[in-house]
Each structure stands twice: as C-alpha cells, then as structure tokens.
C-alpha cells in the first residue's frame, strides 16, 4: 500500500491540491478526483522536476 501526502502549503478545507506518493516511481493525483487515476514518473525525473521548480520559484522572504 502506497502512502500519499499533500504539500504543507495545502489546507484541509477542500482546496485544490495534488497528492504525491514517492517510491521507485512517483505518483501524482488530484486530491478531489482520485477516481481518475494518477500520473507516474520515474523518481529521477520527479527529482529533476522539483529542482527546476524550486530554482525558478519566487523568493518568499
């Protein structure tokens, strides 16, 4: 059984969120439409995606 988690920036009040399950392949799904399935990425590609997003993210300070 895979464990799914949401970003710490997500609220528990029904907002639009994605859930992630990490392992040899990373699964990503819509928290409101779980029945539609998930996207699957090799762990290396997911790590590269996160690096790119963080490098391009605006400064929050």
Tab-separated table of N, CA and C in Angstrom:
chain	number	residue	atom	x	y	z
A	1	UNK	N	0.843	-1.186	0.000
A	1	UNK	CA	0.000	0.000	0.000
A	1	UNK	C	0.885	1.244	0.000
A	2	UNK	N	0.616	2.143	-0.905
A	2	UNK	CA	1.395	3.380	-1.003
A	2	UNK	C	0.810	4.440	-0.088
A	3	UNK	N	1.689	5.266	0.462
A	3	UNK	CA	1.253	6.402	1.268
A	3	UNK	C	1.238	7.644	0.396
A	4	UNK	N	0.194	8.440	0.524
A	4	UNK	CA	0.034	9.671	-0.239
A	4	UNK	C	0.147	10.850	0.711
A	5	UNK	N	0.699	11.969	0.235
A	5	UNK	CA	0.759	13.183	1.049
A	5	UNK	C	0.523	14.415	0.185
A	6	UNK	N	0.103	15.481	0.858
A	6	UNK	CA	-0.112	16.771	0.198
A	6	UNK	C	0.953	17.738	0.685
A	7	UNK	N	1.121	18.810	-0.025
A	7	UNK	CA	2.052	19.855	0.363
A	7	UNK	C	1.652	20.447	1.709
A	8	UNK	N	2.640	20.881	2.475
A	8	UNK	CA	2.349	21.562	3.739
A	8	UNK	C	1.654	22.899	3.489
A	9	UNK	N	1.691	23.397	2.258
A	9	UNK	CA	1.005	24.641	1.906
A	9	UNK	C	-0.477	24.405	1.625
A	10	UNK	N	-0.905	23.158	1.552
A	10	UNK	CA	-2.303	22.829	1.274
A	10	UNK	C	-3.117	22.898	2.557
A	11	UNK	N	-4.351	23.320	2.437
A	11	UNK	CA	-5.233	23.340	3.603
A	11	UNK	C	-6.077	22.069	3.608
A	12	UNK	N	-6.724	21.822	4.716
A	12	UNK	CA	-7.629	20.676	4.821
A	12	UNK	C	-9.075	21.105	4.610
A	13	UNK	N	-9.281	22.250	3.975
A	13	UNK	CA	-10.621	22.799	3.814
A	13	UNK	C	-11.137	22.637	2.388
A	14	UNK	N	-10.761	21.568	1.725
A	14	UNK	CA	-11.303	21.265	0.408
A	14	UNK	C	-10.704	22.054	-0.734
A	15	UNK	N	-9.509	22.585	-0.548
A	15	UNK	CA	-8.872	23.335	-1.624
A	15	UNK	C	-8.423	22.431	-2.756
A	16	UNK	N	-8.001	23.037	-3.836
A	16	UNK	CA	-7.492	22.285	-4.985
A	16	UNK	C	-6.056	21.877	-4.707
A	17	UNK	N	-5.822	20.592	-4.590
A	17	UNK	CA	-4.495	20.097	-4.233
A	17	UNK	C	-4.134	18.877	-5.071
A	18	UNK	N	-2.865	18.602	-5.103
A	18	UNK	CA	-2.403	17.335	-5.645
A	18	UNK	C	-1.823	16.527	-4.496
A	19	UNK	N	-1.861	15.223	-4.640
A	19	UNK	CA	-1.258	14.320	-3.677
A	19	UNK	C	-0.134	13.578	-4.382
A	20	UNK	N	0.904	13.265	-3.622
A	20	UNK	CA	2.091	12.614	-4.170
A	20	UNK	C	2.396	11.364	-3.355
A	21	UNK	N	2.794	10.315	-4.042
A	21	UNK	CA	3.268	9.095	-3.410
A	21	UNK	C	4.634	8.784	-4.016
A	22	UNK	N	5.660	8.821	-3.166
A	22	UNK	CA	7.030	8.667	-3.664
A	22	UNK	C	7.548	7.253	-3.437
A	23	UNK	N	8.320	6.794	-4.385
A	23	UNK	CA	8.920	5.472	-4.353
A	23	UNK	C	9.797	5.339	-5.581
A	24	UNK	N	10.046	4.122	-6.067
A	24	UNK	CA	10.820	3.961	-7.302
A	24	UNK	C	10.190	4.738	-8.458
A	25	UNK	N	8.870	4.852	-8.428
A	25	UNK	CA	8.134	5.730	-9.343
A	25	UNK	C	7.303	6.654	-8.468
A	26	UNK	N	7.227	7.908	-8.833
A	26	UNK	CA	6.437	8.881	-8.086
A	26	UNK	C	5.080	9.020	-8.756
A	27	UNK	N	4.030	8.874	-7.964
A	27	UNK	CA	2.666	9.008	-8.462
A	27	UNK	C	2.109	10.353	-8.017
A	28	UNK	N	1.372	11.013	-8.905
A	28	UNK	CA	0.762	12.312	-8.622
A	28	UNK	C	-0.702	12.230	-9.039
A	29	UNK	N	-1.596	12.672	-8.124
A	29	UNK	CA	-3.023	12.630	-8.447
A	29	UNK	C	-3.733	13.867	-7.904
A	30	UNK	N	-4.901	14.120	-8.437
A	30	UNK	CA	-5.765	15.206	-7.990
A	30	UNK	C	-6.471	14.753	-6.711
A	31	UNK	N	-6.347	15.524	-5.642
A	31	UNK	CA	-6.950	15.115	-4.373
A	31	UNK	C	-8.478	15.130	-4.418
A	32	UNK	N	-9.064	15.886	-5.341
A	32	UNK	CA	-10.521	15.963	-5.455
A	32	UNK	C	-11.090	14.949	-6.452
A	33	UNK	N	-10.240	14.381	-7.304
A	33	UNK	CA	-10.691	13.464	-8.359
A	33	UNK	C	-9.853	12.180	-8.356
A	34	UNK	N	-9.673	11.594	-7.204
A	34	UNK	CA	-8.817	10.404	-7.082
A	34	UNK	C	-9.241	9.274	-8.010
A	35	UNK	N	-10.520	9.173	-8.269
A	35	UNK	CA	-11.041	8.083	-9.106
A	35	UNK	C	-10.545	8.170	-10.554
A	36	UNK	N	-9.987	9.319	-10.949
A	36	UNK	CA	-9.491	9.474	-12.321
A	36	UNK	C	-8.101	8.882	-12.521
A	37	UNK	N	-7.481	8.407	-11.435
A	37	UNK	CA	-6.159	7.794	-11.561
A	37	UNK	C	-5.040	8.751	-11.209
A	38	UNK	N	-3.850	8.460	-11.703
A	38	UNK	CA	-2.667	9.237	-11.343
A	38	UNK	C	-1.681	9.257	-12.498
A	39	UNK	N	-0.772	10.211	-12.417
A	39	UNK	CA	0.366	10.262	-13.338
A	39	UNK	C	1.525	9.553	-12.663
A	40	UNK	N	2.384	8.927	-13.431
A	40	UNK	CA	3.512	8.176	-12.895
A	40	UNK	C	4.806	8.666	-13.531
A	41	UNK	N	5.796	8.966	-12.676
A	41	UNK	CA	7.086	9.469	-13.142
A	41	UNK	C	8.215	8.665	-12.504
A	42	UNK	N	9.279	8.359	-13.256
A	42	UNK	CA	10.457	7.763	-12.627
A	42	UNK	C	10.987	8.723	-11.556
A	43	UNK	N	11.484	8.185	-10.457
A	43	UNK	CA	11.942	9.007	-9.336
A	43	UNK	C	12.956	10.063	-9.776
A	44	UNK	N	13.860	9.706	-10.661
A	44	UNK	CA	14.886	10.656	-11.120
A	44	UNK	C	14.254	11.840	-11.854
A	45	UNK	N	13.255	11.575	-12.688
A	45	UNK	CA	12.577	12.660	-13.409
A	45	UNK	C	11.803	13.559	-12.452
A	46	UNK	N	11.157	12.960	-11.444
A	46	UNK	CA	10.411	13.752	-10.458
A	46	UNK	C	11.368	14.654	-9.676
A	47	UNK	N	12.509	14.125	-9.269
A	47	UNK	CA	13.503	14.926	-8.541
A	47	UNK	C	13.995	16.080	-9.405
A	48	UNK	N	14.213	15.835	-10.680
A	48	UNK	CA	14.642	16.884	-11.603
A	48	UNK	C	13.561	17.956	-11.742
A	49	UNK	N	12.310	17.539	-11.855
A	49	UNK	CA	11.188	18.481	-11.935
A	49	UNK	C	11.144	19.370	-10.691
A	50	UNK	N	11.254	18.771	-9.504
A	50	UNK	CA	11.212	19.555	-8.267
A	50	UNK	C	12.367	20.545	-8.191
A	51	UNK	N	13.562	20.126	-8.602
A	51	UNK	CA	14.715	21.042	-8.616
A	51	UNK	C	14.439	22.236	-9.520
A	52	UNK	N	13.924	21.966	-10.707
A	52	UNK	CA	13.629	23.047	-11.651
A	52	UNK	C	12.579	24.000	-11.100
A	53	UNK	N	11.545	23.468	-10.474
A	53	UNK	CA	10.501	24.320	-9.894
A	53	UNK	C	11.081	25.177	-8.775
A	54	UNK	N	11.868	24.576	-7.898
A	54	UNK	CA	12.457	25.326	-6.781
A	54	UNK	C	13.423	26.387	-7.278
A	55	UNK	N	14.198	26.082	-8.308
A	55	UNK	CA	15.154	27.054	-8.847
A	55	UNK	C	14.454	28.244	-9.489
A	56	UNK	N	13.248	28.030	-9.994
A	56	UNK	CA	12.510	29.081	-10.698
A	56	UNK	C	11.447	29.741	-9.821
A	57	UNK	N	11.317	29.289	-8.572
A	57	UNK	CA	10.277	29.809	-7.684
A	57	UNK	C	10.620	31.217	-7.206
A	58	UNK	N	9.598	32.060	-7.034
A	58	UNK	CA	9.858	33.402	-6.497
A	58	UNK	C	10.301	33.314	-5.041
A	59	UNK	N	11.076	34.266	-4.622
A	59	UNK	CA	11.556	34.321	-3.240
A	59	UNK	C	10.387	34.656	-2.325
A	60	UNK	N	10.172	33.868	-1.281
A	60	UNK	CA	9.043	34.079	-0.368
A	60	UNK	C	9.419	34.909	0.853
A	61	UNK	N	10.619	35.441	0.906
A	61	UNK	CA	11.016	36.201	2.101
A	61	UNK	C	10.604	37.645	2.025
